[in-house]
PDB file of C-alpha atoms and ligand atoms in Angstrom:
ATOM      1  CA  MET A 272      -7.523   0.232  24.272  1.00 28.00           C
ATOM      2  CA  ALA A 273      -9.099   3.694  24.161  1.00 29.00           C
ATOM      3  CA  ARG A 274      -8.551   4.008  20.451  1.00 31.00           C
ATOM      4  CA  VAL A 275      -9.962   0.523  19.817  1.00 33.00           C
ATOM      5  CA  LEU A 276     -13.073   1.324  21.786  1.00 27.00           C
ATOM      6  CA  ARG A 277     -13.452   4.586  19.930  1.00 40.00           C
ATOM      7  CA  VAL A 278     -13.227   2.652  16.672  1.00 39.00           C
ATOM      8  CA  ALA A 279     -15.669   0.092  17.934  1.00 39.00           C
ATOM      9  CA  ARG A 280     -18.286   2.748  18.644  1.00 35.00           C
ATOM     10  CA  SER A 281     -17.901   5.021  15.675  1.00 36.00           C
ATOM     11  CA  PRO A 282     -19.354   3.855  12.367  1.00 37.00           C
ATOM     12  CA  SER A 283     -18.308   7.088  10.693  1.00 34.00           C
ATOM     13  CA  LEU A 284     -14.660   6.058  11.035  1.00 36.00           C
ATOM     14  CA  PHE A 285     -15.350   3.348   8.537  1.00 39.00           C
ATOM     15  CA  GLY A 286     -16.495   5.870   5.986  1.00 33.00           C
ATOM     16  CA  LEU A 287     -20.098   4.819   5.950  1.00 28.00           C
ATOM     17  CA  GLY A 288     -21.917   7.984   7.021  1.00 29.00           C
ATOM     18  CA  SER A 289     -25.548   7.973   5.974  1.00 24.00           C
ATOM     19  CA  ARG A 290     -25.058   4.901   3.809  1.00 28.00           C
ATOM     20  CA  PHE A 291     -24.695   2.734   6.909  1.00 29.00           C
ATOM     21  CA  TYR A 292     -26.811  -0.369   6.491  1.00 27.00           C
ATOM     22  CA  SER A 293     -28.939  -1.262   9.438  1.00 27.00           C
ATOM     23  CA  THR A 294     -31.394  -3.960   8.448  1.00 29.00           C
ATOM     24  CA  SER A 295     -30.756  -7.462   7.220  1.00 32.00           C
ATOM     25  CA  ALA A 296     -33.076  -6.771   4.263  1.00 32.00           C
ATOM     26  CA  GLU A 297     -30.772  -3.991   3.105  1.00 34.00           C
ATOM     27  CA  ILE A 298     -27.744  -6.199   3.534  1.00 31.00           C
ATOM     28  CA  SER A 299     -29.353  -9.035   1.634  1.00 35.00           C
ATOM     29  CA  GLN A 300     -30.134  -6.756  -1.295  1.00 36.00           C
ATOM     30  CA  ALA A 301     -26.569  -5.549  -1.332  1.00 36.00           C
ATOM     31  CA  SER A 302     -25.012  -8.970  -1.512  1.00 39.00           C
ATOM     32  CA  PRO A 303     -24.859 -10.395  -5.013  1.00 40.00           C
ATOM     33  CA  PHE A 304     -23.365 -13.680  -3.861  1.00 42.00           C
ATOM     34  CA  LEU A 305     -25.774 -14.472  -1.091  1.00 40.00           C
ATOM     35  CA  HIS A 306     -28.993 -13.724  -2.863  1.00 38.00           C
ATOM     36  CA  GLY A 307     -28.436 -13.956  -6.565  1.00 39.00           C
ATOM     37  CA  GLY A 308     -29.139 -11.364  -9.202  1.00 39.00           C
ATOM     38  CA  GLY A 309     -25.590 -10.979 -10.507  1.00 40.00           C
ATOM     39  CA  ALA A 310     -23.998  -7.666 -11.283  1.00 39.00           C
ATOM     40  CA  SER A 311     -27.293  -5.790 -11.523  1.00 37.00           C
ATOM     41  CA  ARG A 312     -27.658  -6.133  -7.763  1.00 38.00           C
ATOM     42  CA  VAL A 313     -24.279  -4.514  -7.240  1.00 39.00           C
ATOM     43  CA  LEU A 314     -25.113  -1.726  -9.672  1.00 34.00           C
ATOM     44  CA  ALA A 315     -28.530  -1.092  -8.166  1.00 35.00           C
ATOM     45  CA  LYS A 316     -27.313  -0.275  -4.674  1.00 58.00           C
ATOM     46  CA  ASP A 317     -26.344   3.149  -3.428  1.00 68.00           C
ATOM     47  CA  ARG A 318     -23.346   1.989  -1.494  1.00 82.00           C
ATOM     48  CA  ASN A 319     -20.224   0.137  -2.462  1.00 92.00           C
ATOM     49  CA  VAL A 320     -19.424  -3.401  -1.395  1.00 95.00           C
ATOM     50  CA  GLN A 321     -17.926  -4.169   2.016  1.00 96.00           C
ATOM     51  CA  TRP A 322     -16.181  -7.474   1.627  1.00 97.00           C
ATOM     52  CA  VAL A 323     -13.574  -9.417   3.567  1.00 97.00           C
ATOM     53  CA  PHE A 324     -11.045 -11.868   2.153  1.00 97.00           C
ATOM     54  CA  LEU A 325      -9.992 -14.699   4.460  1.00 97.00           C
ATOM     55  CA  GLY A 326      -7.391 -17.345   3.775  1.00 96.00           C
ATOM     56  CA  CYS A 327      -3.989 -18.657   4.816  1.00 96.00           C
ATOM     57  CA  PRO A 328      -0.817 -16.686   4.112  1.00 94.00           C
ATOM     58  CA  GLY A 329       0.174 -17.183   0.481  1.00 94.00           C
ATOM     59  CA  VAL A 330      -3.262 -18.209  -0.776  1.00 96.00           C
ATOM     60  CA  GLY A 331      -3.574 -15.157  -3.026  1.00 94.00           C
ATOM     61  CA  LYS A 332      -5.898 -12.890  -1.027  1.00 95.00           C
ATOM     62  CA  GLY A 333      -3.938  -9.835  -2.144  1.00 94.00           C
ATOM     63  CA  THR A 334      -4.033 -10.783  -5.826  1.00 94.00           C
ATOM     64  CA  TYR A 335      -7.758 -11.452  -6.036  1.00 96.00           C
ATOM     65  CA  ALA A 336      -8.795  -8.681  -3.619  1.00 97.00           C
ATOM     66  CA  SER A 337      -6.779  -6.207  -5.667  1.00 95.00           C
ATOM     67  CA  ARG A 338      -8.327  -7.344  -8.969  1.00 96.00           C
ATOM     68  CA  LEU A 339     -11.828  -7.146  -7.514  1.00 96.00           C
ATOM     69  CA  SER A 340     -11.169  -3.726  -6.039  1.00 96.00           C
ATOM     70  CA  THR A 341     -10.212  -2.442  -9.500  1.00 95.00           C
ATOM     71  CA  LEU A 342     -13.285  -4.067 -11.049  1.00 95.00           C
ATOM     72  CA  LEU A 343     -15.703  -2.740  -8.427  1.00 95.00           C
ATOM     73  CA  GLY A 344     -14.026   0.627  -7.826  1.00 94.00           C
ATOM     74  CA  VAL A 345     -13.519   0.190  -4.080  1.00 96.00           C
ATOM     75  CA  PRO A 346     -10.279   0.382  -2.117  1.00 97.00           C
ATOM     76  CA  HIS A 347      -8.345  -2.803  -1.444  1.00 97.00           C
ATOM     77  CA  ILE A 348      -7.078  -2.466   2.106  1.00 98.00           C
ATOM     78  CA  ALA A 349      -4.491  -5.019   3.216  1.00 97.00           C
ATOM     79  CA  THR A 350      -3.522  -4.710   6.873  1.00 97.00           C
ATOM     80  CA  GLY A 351      -0.218  -6.486   6.086  1.00 96.00           C
ATOM     81  CA  ASP A 352       0.600  -3.556   3.751  1.00 95.00           C
ATOM     82  CA  LEU A 353      -0.288  -1.072   6.506  1.00 96.00           C
ATOM     83  CA  VAL A 354       2.065  -2.925   8.854  1.00 96.00           C
ATOM     84  CA  ARG A 355       4.864  -2.946   6.237  1.00 93.00           C
ATOM     85  CA  GLU A 356       4.366   0.798   5.595  1.00 93.00           C
ATOM     86  CA  GLU A 357       4.659   1.438   9.314  1.00 93.00           C
ATOM     87  CA  LEU A 358       7.815  -0.704   9.437  1.00 93.00           C
ATOM     88  CA  ALA A 359       9.343   1.203   6.550  1.00 91.00           C
ATOM     89  CA  SER A 360       8.530   4.557   8.125  1.00 91.00           C
ATOM     90  CA  SER A 361      10.922   3.977  11.071  1.00 81.00           C
ATOM     91  CA  GLY A 362       8.265   5.552  13.294  1.00 82.00           C
ATOM     92  CA  PRO A 363       7.938   4.821  17.014  1.00 83.00           C
ATOM     93  CA  LEU A 364       6.143   1.515  16.407  1.00 87.00           C
ATOM     94  CA  SER A 365       8.575   0.244  13.840  1.00 90.00           C
ATOM     95  CA  ARG A 366      11.051  -1.670  16.046  1.00 88.00           C
ATOM     96  CA  GLN A 367       8.299  -3.300  18.119  1.00 88.00           C
ATOM     97  CA  LEU A 368       6.475  -4.347  14.937  1.00 93.00           C
ATOM     98  CA  SER A 369       9.502  -5.758  13.154  1.00 93.00           C
ATOM     99  CA  GLU A 370      10.201  -8.246  15.963  1.00 92.00           C
ATOM    100  CA  ILE A 371       6.609  -9.481  15.908  1.00 95.00           C
ATOM    101  CA  VAL A 372       6.277  -9.648  12.122  1.00 95.00           C
ATOM    102  CA  ASN A 373       9.651 -11.324  11.585  1.00 92.00           C
ATOM    103  CA  GLN A 374       8.612 -14.139  13.890  1.00 93.00           C
ATOM    104  CA  GLY A 375       5.362 -14.635  11.991  1.00 93.00           C
ATOM    105  CA  LYS A 376       3.300 -13.540  14.986  1.00 95.00           C
ATOM    106  CA  LEU A 377       0.234 -11.332  14.980  1.00 95.00           C
ATOM    107  CA  VAL A 378       0.416  -7.678  15.895  1.00 96.00           C
ATOM    108  CA  SER A 379      -1.877  -6.745  18.803  1.00 96.00           C
ATOM    109  CA  ASP A 380      -5.532  -6.089  18.041  1.00 96.00           C
ATOM    110  CA  GLU A 381      -5.104  -2.552  19.365  1.00 95.00           C
ATOM    111  CA  ILE A 382      -2.246  -1.665  17.011  1.00 95.00           C
ATOM    112  CA  ILE A 383      -3.850  -3.214  13.952  1.00 96.00           C
ATOM    113  CA  VAL A 384      -7.253  -1.606  14.578  1.00 96.00           C
ATOM    114  CA  ASN A 385      -5.463   1.698  15.067  1.00 94.00           C
ATOM    115  CA  LEU A 386      -3.619   1.359  11.728  1.00 95.00           C
ATOM    116  CA  LEU A 387      -6.800   0.299   9.937  1.00 96.00           C
ATOM    117  CA  SER A 388      -8.837   3.064  11.465  1.00 96.00           C
ATOM    118  CA  LYS A 389      -6.282   5.671  10.333  1.00 95.00           C
ATOM    119  CA  ARG A 390      -6.326   4.224   6.812  1.00 96.00           C
ATOM    120  CA  LEU A 391     -10.120   4.298   6.668  1.00 94.00           C
ATOM    121  CA  GLU A 392     -10.252   7.857   7.993  1.00 94.00           C
ATOM    122  CA  ALA A 393      -7.747   8.964   5.342  1.00 95.00           C
ATOM    123  CA  GLY A 394      -9.827   7.185   2.667  1.00 95.00           C
ATOM    124  CA  GLU A 395     -13.030   8.740   3.922  1.00 92.00           C
ATOM    125  CA  ALA A 396     -11.448  12.187   3.706  1.00 94.00           C
ATOM    126  CA  LYS A 397     -10.659  11.445   0.036  1.00 95.00           C
ATOM    127  CA  GLY A 398     -14.247  10.372  -0.634  1.00 94.00           C
ATOM    128  CA  GLU A 399     -13.667   6.619  -0.653  1.00 94.00           C
ATOM    129  CA  SER A 400     -16.553   4.315   0.155  1.00 92.00           C
ATOM    130  CA  GLY A 401     -16.815   0.556   0.468  1.00 95.00           C
ATOM    131  CA  PHE A 402     -13.782  -1.704   0.807  1.00 96.00           C
ATOM    132  CA  ILE A 403     -12.290  -5.089   0.276  1.00 97.00           C
ATOM    133  CA  LEU A 404     -10.384  -6.004   3.412  1.00 98.00           C
ATOM    134  CA  ASP A 405      -7.473  -8.398   3.075  1.00 97.00           C
ATOM    135  CA  GLY A 406      -5.813  -9.775   6.206  1.00 96.00           C
ATOM    136  CA  PHE A 407      -8.385  -8.272   8.580  1.00 97.00           C
ATOM    137  CA  PRO A 408     -10.024  -9.548  10.718  1.00 97.00           C
ATOM    138  CA  ARG A 409      -7.496 -12.146  11.886  1.00 96.00           C
ATOM    139  CA  THR A 410      -8.843 -12.727  15.408  1.00 96.00           C
ATOM    140  CA  MET A 411     -12.317 -13.056  16.866  1.00 96.00           C
ATOM    141  CA  ARG A 412     -11.799  -9.776  18.751  1.00 96.00           C
ATOM    142  CA  GLN A 413     -11.043  -7.998  15.460  1.00 97.00           C
ATOM    143  CA  ALA A 414     -14.151  -9.549  13.883  1.00 97.00           C
ATOM    144  CA  GLU A 415     -16.262  -8.330  16.788  1.00 96.00           C
ATOM    145  CA  ILE A 416     -14.840  -4.811  16.530  1.00 96.00           C
ATOM    146  CA  LEU A 417     -15.550  -4.788  12.802  1.00 96.00           C
ATOM    147  CA  GLY A 418     -19.042  -6.157  13.400  1.00 95.00           C
ATOM    148  CA  ASP A 419     -19.706  -3.396  15.935  1.00 94.00           C
ATOM    149  CA  VAL A 420     -19.006  -0.627  13.451  1.00 92.00           C
ATOM    150  CA  THR A 421     -20.320  -1.924  10.169  1.00 92.00           C
ATOM    151  CA  ASP A 422     -22.053  -4.705   8.257  1.00 92.00           C
ATOM    152  CA  ILE A 423     -19.904  -6.933   6.134  1.00 95.00           C
ATOM    153  CA  ASP A 424     -21.796  -8.149   3.073  1.00 95.00           C
ATOM    154  CA  LEU A 425     -19.634 -11.074   2.141  1.00 97.00           C
ATOM    155  CA  VAL A 426     -16.608 -13.001   3.354  1.00 97.00           C
ATOM    156  CA  VAL A 427     -14.659 -14.858   0.675  1.00 97.00           C
ATOM    157  CA  ASN A 428     -12.572 -17.709   2.057  1.00 96.00           C
ATOM    158  CA  LEU A 429      -9.839 -18.680  -0.427  1.00 97.00           C
ATOM    159  CA  LYS A 430      -8.377 -22.151  -0.063  1.00 95.00           C
ATOM    160  CA  LEU A 431      -5.329 -24.071  -1.297  1.00 95.00           C
ATOM    161  CA  PRO A 432      -3.554 -27.164   0.077  1.00 92.00           C
ATOM    162  CA  GLU A 433      -0.849 -26.383   2.658  1.00 90.00           C
ATOM    163  CA  GLU A 434       2.077 -27.710   0.530  1.00 89.00           C
ATOM    164  CA  VAL A 435       1.131 -25.224  -2.180  1.00 94.00           C
ATOM    165  CA  LEU A 436       0.900 -22.360   0.319  1.00 96.00           C
ATOM    166  CA  VAL A 437       4.446 -22.868   1.586  1.00 95.00           C
ATOM    167  CA  ASP A 438       5.880 -23.058  -1.953  1.00 95.00           C
ATOM    168  CA  LYS A 439       3.911 -19.995  -3.014  1.00 95.00           C
ATOM    169  CA  CYS A 440       5.163 -17.921  -0.056  1.00 96.00           C
ATOM    170  CA  LEU A 441       8.750 -18.996  -0.688  1.00 97.00           C
ATOM    171  CA  GLY A 442       8.379 -18.048  -4.371  1.00 96.00           C
ATOM    172  CA  ARG A 443       6.961 -14.559  -3.703  1.00 96.00           C
ATOM    173  CA  ARG A 444       9.015 -11.619  -4.995  1.00 97.00           C
ATOM    174  CA  THR A 445       8.337  -7.883  -5.224  1.00 95.00           C
ATOM    175  CA  CYS A 446      10.067  -5.395  -7.503  1.00 97.00           C
ATOM    176  CA  ASN A 447      11.509  -2.757  -5.177  1.00 95.00           C
ATOM    177  CA  GLN A 448      11.177  -0.149  -7.909  1.00 96.00           C
ATOM    178  CA  CYS A 449       7.686  -0.574  -9.420  1.00 96.00           C
ATOM    179  CA  GLY A 450       6.199  -2.397  -6.393  1.00 92.00           C
ATOM    180  CA  LYS A 451       4.612  -5.176  -8.488  1.00 92.00           C
ATOM    181  CA  GLY A 452       4.379  -8.683  -7.087  1.00 92.00           C
ATOM    182  CA  PHE A 453       5.619 -11.831  -8.849  1.00 94.00           C
ATOM    183  CA  ASN A 454       6.054 -15.490  -8.045  1.00 95.00           C
ATOM    184  CA  VAL A 455       8.928 -17.676  -9.193  1.00 96.00           C
ATOM    185  CA  ALA A 456       7.471 -20.964  -7.864  1.00 95.00           C
ATOM    186  CA  HIS A 457       6.471 -23.759 -10.259  1.00 95.00           C
ATOM    187  CA  ILE A 458       3.585 -25.505  -8.519  1.00 95.00           C
ATOM    188  CA  ASN A 459       2.571 -28.966  -9.590  1.00 93.00           C
ATOM    189  CA  LEU A 460       0.708 -30.892  -6.927  1.00 92.00           C
ATOM    190  CA  LYS A 461      -0.556 -34.243  -8.151  1.00 89.00           C
ATOM    191  CA  GLY A 462      -4.196 -34.893  -7.236  1.00 84.00           C
ATOM    192  CA  GLU A 463      -4.847 -37.915  -5.038  1.00 83.00           C
ATOM    193  CA  ASN A 464      -7.660 -39.259  -2.813  1.00 80.00           C
ATOM    194  CA  GLY A 465     -10.246 -37.414  -4.848  1.00 79.00           C
ATOM    195  CA  LYS A 466      -8.360 -34.097  -4.654  1.00 81.00           C
ATOM    196  CA  PRO A 467      -7.656 -32.332  -7.954  1.00 81.00           C
ATOM    197  CA  THR A 468      -4.210 -31.743  -9.402  1.00 90.00           C
ATOM    198  CA  ILE A 469      -3.126 -28.157  -8.850  1.00 93.00           C
ATOM    199  CA  SER A 470      -0.614 -26.610 -11.162  1.00 93.00           C
ATOM    200  CA  MET A 471       0.417 -22.980 -11.344  1.00 94.00           C
ATOM    201  CA  ASP A 472       2.896 -21.440 -13.690  1.00 93.00           C
ATOM    202  CA  PRO A 473       5.327 -18.962 -12.203  1.00 94.00           C
ATOM    203  CA  LEU A 474       4.430 -15.320 -12.621  1.00 93.00           C
ATOM    204  CA  LEU A 475       7.784 -14.054 -13.805  1.00 96.00           C
ATOM    205  CA  PRO A 476       8.858 -10.415 -13.782  1.00 96.00           C
ATOM    206  CA  PRO A 477       9.686  -8.510 -16.972  1.00 97.00           C
ATOM    207  CA  PRO A 478      13.440  -8.062 -17.661  1.00 97.00           C
ATOM    208  CA  GLN A 479      13.542  -4.525 -16.205  1.00 97.00           C
ATOM    209  CA  CYS A 480      12.397  -5.798 -12.774  1.00 97.00           C
ATOM    210  CA  MET A 481      14.567  -8.930 -12.722  1.00 96.00           C
ATOM    211  CA  SER A 482      17.532  -7.384 -10.882  1.00 97.00           C
ATOM    212  CA  LYS A 483      15.323  -5.478  -8.427  1.00 97.00           C
ATOM    213  CA  LEU A 484      13.420  -8.350  -6.859  1.00 97.00           C
ATOM    214  CA  ILE A 485      13.130  -8.528  -3.108  1.00 97.00           C
ATOM    215  CA  THR A 486      11.710 -11.200  -0.826  1.00 97.00           C
ATOM    216  CA  ARG A 487       9.611 -10.373   2.229  1.00 93.00           C
ATOM    217  CA  ALA A 488      11.576 -10.887   5.461  1.00 92.00           C
ATOM    218  CA  ASP A 489       8.731 -13.082   6.799  1.00 94.00           C
ATOM    219  CA  ASP A 490       8.644 -15.353   3.714  1.00 95.00           C
ATOM    220  CA  THR A 491      11.262 -17.828   5.006  1.00 96.00           C
ATOM    221  CA  GLU A 492      10.249 -21.477   5.450  1.00 95.00           C
ATOM    222  CA  GLU A 493      10.384 -21.318   9.251  1.00 95.00           C
ATOM    223  CA  VAL A 494       8.349 -18.109   9.502  1.00 96.00           C
ATOM    224  CA  VAL A 495       5.823 -19.206   6.836  1.00 96.00           C
ATOM    225  CA  LYS A 496       5.185 -22.418   8.781  1.00 95.00           C
ATOM    226  CA  ALA A 497       4.741 -20.391  11.987  1.00 95.00           C
ATOM    227  CA  ARG A 498       2.300 -18.082  10.192  1.00 95.00           C
ATOM    228  CA  LEU A 499       0.300 -21.033   8.894  1.00 95.00           C
ATOM    229  CA  ARG A 500       0.141 -22.537  12.387  1.00 95.00           C
ATOM    230  CA  ILE A 501      -0.991 -19.222  13.860  1.00 95.00           C
ATOM    231  CA  TYR A 502      -3.575 -18.853  11.089  1.00 95.00           C
ATOM    232  CA  ASN A 503      -5.011 -22.275  11.859  1.00 94.00           C
ATOM    233  CA  GLU A 504      -5.207 -21.542  15.583  1.00 93.00           C
ATOM    234  CA  THR A 505      -6.302 -17.924  15.594  1.00 91.00           C
ATOM    235  CA  SER A 506      -7.968 -17.108  12.324  1.00 88.00           C
ATOM    236  CA  GLN A 507      -9.732 -20.330  11.407  1.00 87.00           C
ATOM    237  CA  PRO A 508     -12.463 -19.782  14.051  1.00 93.00           C
ATOM    238  CA  LEU A 509     -13.446 -16.750  11.967  1.00 96.00           C
ATOM    239  CA  GLU A 510     -14.600 -19.087   9.204  1.00 95.00           C
ATOM    240  CA  GLU A 511     -17.166 -20.639  11.546  1.00 95.00           C
ATOM    241  CA  TYR A 512     -18.154 -17.206  12.860  1.00 96.00           C
ATOM    242  CA  TYR A 513     -18.973 -15.889   9.385  1.00 97.00           C
ATOM    243  CA  ARG A 514     -20.421 -19.222   8.236  1.00 96.00           C
ATOM    244  CA  SER A 515     -22.912 -19.095  11.110  1.00 96.00           C
ATOM    245  CA  LYS A 516     -23.939 -15.616   9.939  1.00 95.00           C
ATOM    246  CA  GLY A 517     -24.517 -16.953   6.399  1.00 96.00           C
ATOM    247  CA  LYS A 518     -21.830 -14.670   4.972  1.00 96.00           C
ATOM    248  CA  LEU A 519     -19.054 -17.116   4.128  1.00 97.00           C
ATOM    249  CA  MET A 520     -18.317 -18.094   0.531  1.00 96.00           C
ATOM    250  CA  GLU A 521     -15.776 -20.935   0.364  1.00 96.00           C
ATOM    251  CA  PHE A 522     -13.649 -20.924  -2.770  1.00 96.00           C
ATOM    252  CA  ASP A 523     -11.142 -23.682  -3.563  1.00 95.00           C
ATOM    253  CA  LEU A 524      -8.693 -22.159  -6.014  1.00 96.00           C
ATOM    254  CA  PRO A 525      -8.475 -24.474  -9.029  1.00 93.00           C
ATOM    255  CA  GLY A 526      -4.977 -23.284 -10.067  1.00 93.00           C
ATOM    256  CA  GLY A 527      -3.244 -20.042 -10.971  1.00 93.00           C
ATOM    257  CA  ILE A 528      -4.794 -16.719 -11.972  1.00 93.00           C
ATOM    258  CA  PRO A 529      -5.877 -17.745 -15.520  1.00 93.00           C
ATOM    259  CA  GLU A 530      -8.009 -20.629 -14.211  1.00 93.00           C
ATOM    260  CA  SER A 531      -9.076 -19.082 -10.906  1.00 95.00           C
ATOM    261  CA  TRP A 532     -10.050 -15.513 -11.829  1.00 96.00           C
ATOM    262  CA  PRO A 533     -12.936 -16.371 -14.204  1.00 95.00           C
ATOM    263  CA  ARG A 534     -14.206 -19.032 -11.792  1.00 95.00           C
ATOM    264  CA  LEU A 535     -14.113 -16.584  -8.903  1.00 96.00           C
ATOM    265  CA  LEU A 536     -16.053 -13.998 -10.912  1.00 96.00           C
ATOM    266  CA  GLU A 537     -18.611 -16.656 -11.740  1.00 95.00           C
ATOM    267  CA  ALA A 538     -18.918 -17.695  -8.083  1.00 95.00           C
ATOM    268  CA  LEU A 539     -19.452 -14.049  -7.170  1.00 95.00           C
ATOM    269  CA  ARG A 540     -21.882 -13.638 -10.067  1.00 93.00           C
ATOM    270  CA  LEU A 541     -19.736 -10.857 -11.390  1.00 93.00           C
ATOM    271  CA  ASP A 542     -18.844 -12.503 -14.688  1.00 89.00           C
ATOM    272  CA  ASP A 543     -21.151 -10.103 -16.535  1.00 85.00           C
ATOM    273  CA  TYR A 544     -20.291  -7.079 -14.372  1.00 86.00           C
ATOM    274  CA  GLU A 545     -18.219  -5.130 -16.884  1.00 74.00           C
ATOM    275  CA  GLU A 546     -20.765  -5.716 -19.671  1.00 78.00           C
ATOM    276  CA  LYS A 547     -23.680  -4.605 -17.478  1.00 74.00           C
ATOM    277  CA  GLN A 548     -21.761  -1.569 -16.313  1.00 74.00           C
ATOM    278  CA  SER A 549     -20.957  -0.369 -19.825  1.00 73.00           C
ATOM    279  CA  ALA A 550     -24.581  -0.979 -20.870  1.00 79.00           C
ATOM    280  CA  ALA A 551     -25.792   1.104 -17.903  1.00 75.00           C
ATOM    281  CA  ALA A 552     -23.329   3.974 -18.604  1.00 71.00           C
TER     282      ALA A 552
HETATM  283  P1  AMP B 816       0.186 -10.348   5.667  1.00 66.33           P
HETATM  284  O1  AMP B 816       0.833  -9.519   4.603  1.00 66.33           O
HETATM  285  O2  AMP B 816      -1.316 -10.261   5.673  1.00 66.33           O
HETATM  286  O3  AMP B 816       0.703 -11.761   5.717  1.00 66.33           O
HETATM  287  O4  AMP B 816       0.623  -9.666   7.053  1.00 66.33           O
HETATM  288  C1  AMP B 816       1.976  -9.564   7.435  1.00 66.33           C
HETATM  289  C2  AMP B 816       2.073  -9.485   8.939  1.00 66.33           C
HETATM  290  O5  AMP B 816       1.416  -8.294   9.421  1.00 66.33           O
HETATM  291  C3  AMP B 816       1.410 -10.619   9.699  1.00 66.33           C
HETATM  292  O6  AMP B 816       2.221 -11.774   9.808  1.00 66.33           O
HETATM  293  C4  AMP B 816       1.156  -9.969  11.051  1.00 66.33           C
HETATM  294  O7  AMP B 816       2.339  -9.890  11.824  1.00 66.33           O
HETATM  295  C5  AMP B 816       0.771  -8.551  10.668  1.00 66.33           C
HETATM  296  N1  AMP B 816      -0.694  -8.435  10.465  1.00 66.33           N
HETATM  297  C6  AMP B 816      -1.352  -8.152   9.301  1.00 66.33           C
HETATM  298  N2  AMP B 816      -2.681  -8.111   9.492  1.00 66.33           N
HETATM  299  C7  AMP B 816      -2.871  -8.374  10.811  1.00 66.33           C
HETATM  300  C8  AMP B 816      -4.035  -8.478  11.629  1.00 66.33           C
HETATM  301  N3  AMP B 816      -5.272  -8.310  11.139  1.00 66.33           N
HETATM  302  N4  AMP B 816      -3.853  -8.766  12.942  1.00 66.33           N
HETATM  303  C9  AMP B 816      -2.631  -8.913  13.484  1.00 66.33           C
HETATM  304  N5  AMP B 816      -1.494  -8.855  12.762  1.00 66.33           N
HETATM  305  C10 AMP B 816      -1.603  -8.578  11.440  1.00 66.33           C
END
């Protein structure tokens, strides 16, 4: 665990340097969601956002974290991507990781913190600051390690009913040439017992990607169900942890990207962000 402990004690590994926030007043000013003020609050601060996306496998963390990272100009760091890169590299960890990942289990805290720390160090060397983390933390230990090295401004918890999550994971496809993600699932969950109807159109690939689509090895029904069970057991306690710190924003996705994206921006008070940014330029 030497590396983990080193990570836990070294804020500079997370690329914060002198912009490290130490008081709750500073954090509160930096968080547009928690304290209002909309985009101007984000623009006024001298450091970029440090956000975490929580949510079950398949909920769309990657999609929304990636869009927000483009909007806010911070890196989107998905630990699942770091794991898949390591798997593809056929490095020393690769065989050990593939067994774990293909069963839907979690990689050890030590390995994942090590991968994340390397990614953050590489980003820091390139001048990156701030981040939107997707898929990390996944255990209380990971949350504690993160909390030891930096202050998270906001944790966005994306939610969808479980039936939708399974169908969405089974419908996920990636083009092995351009790397873009698509989804071939037609979701239409009728609302009942006060719950809204959720429908999502498939996100189909353009013709040039059609013959190059691949499915993630861990997106089979059996493995998706195992991942959901593990999420509920291991990661759900994180919701309470961040809720008790006043950092959790719950967001029930109302449908696909066209309905959800504007609503998410509104919830984050970022709906006027682009306008404010061009006015300030
Ligand atoms: P994801 O793409 O987030 O679903 O991650 C794919 C797989 O990578 C997971 O099923 C885990 O095996 C592993 N993984 C990703 N992030 C973590 C994490 N924070 N802790 C442990 N394992 C992880």
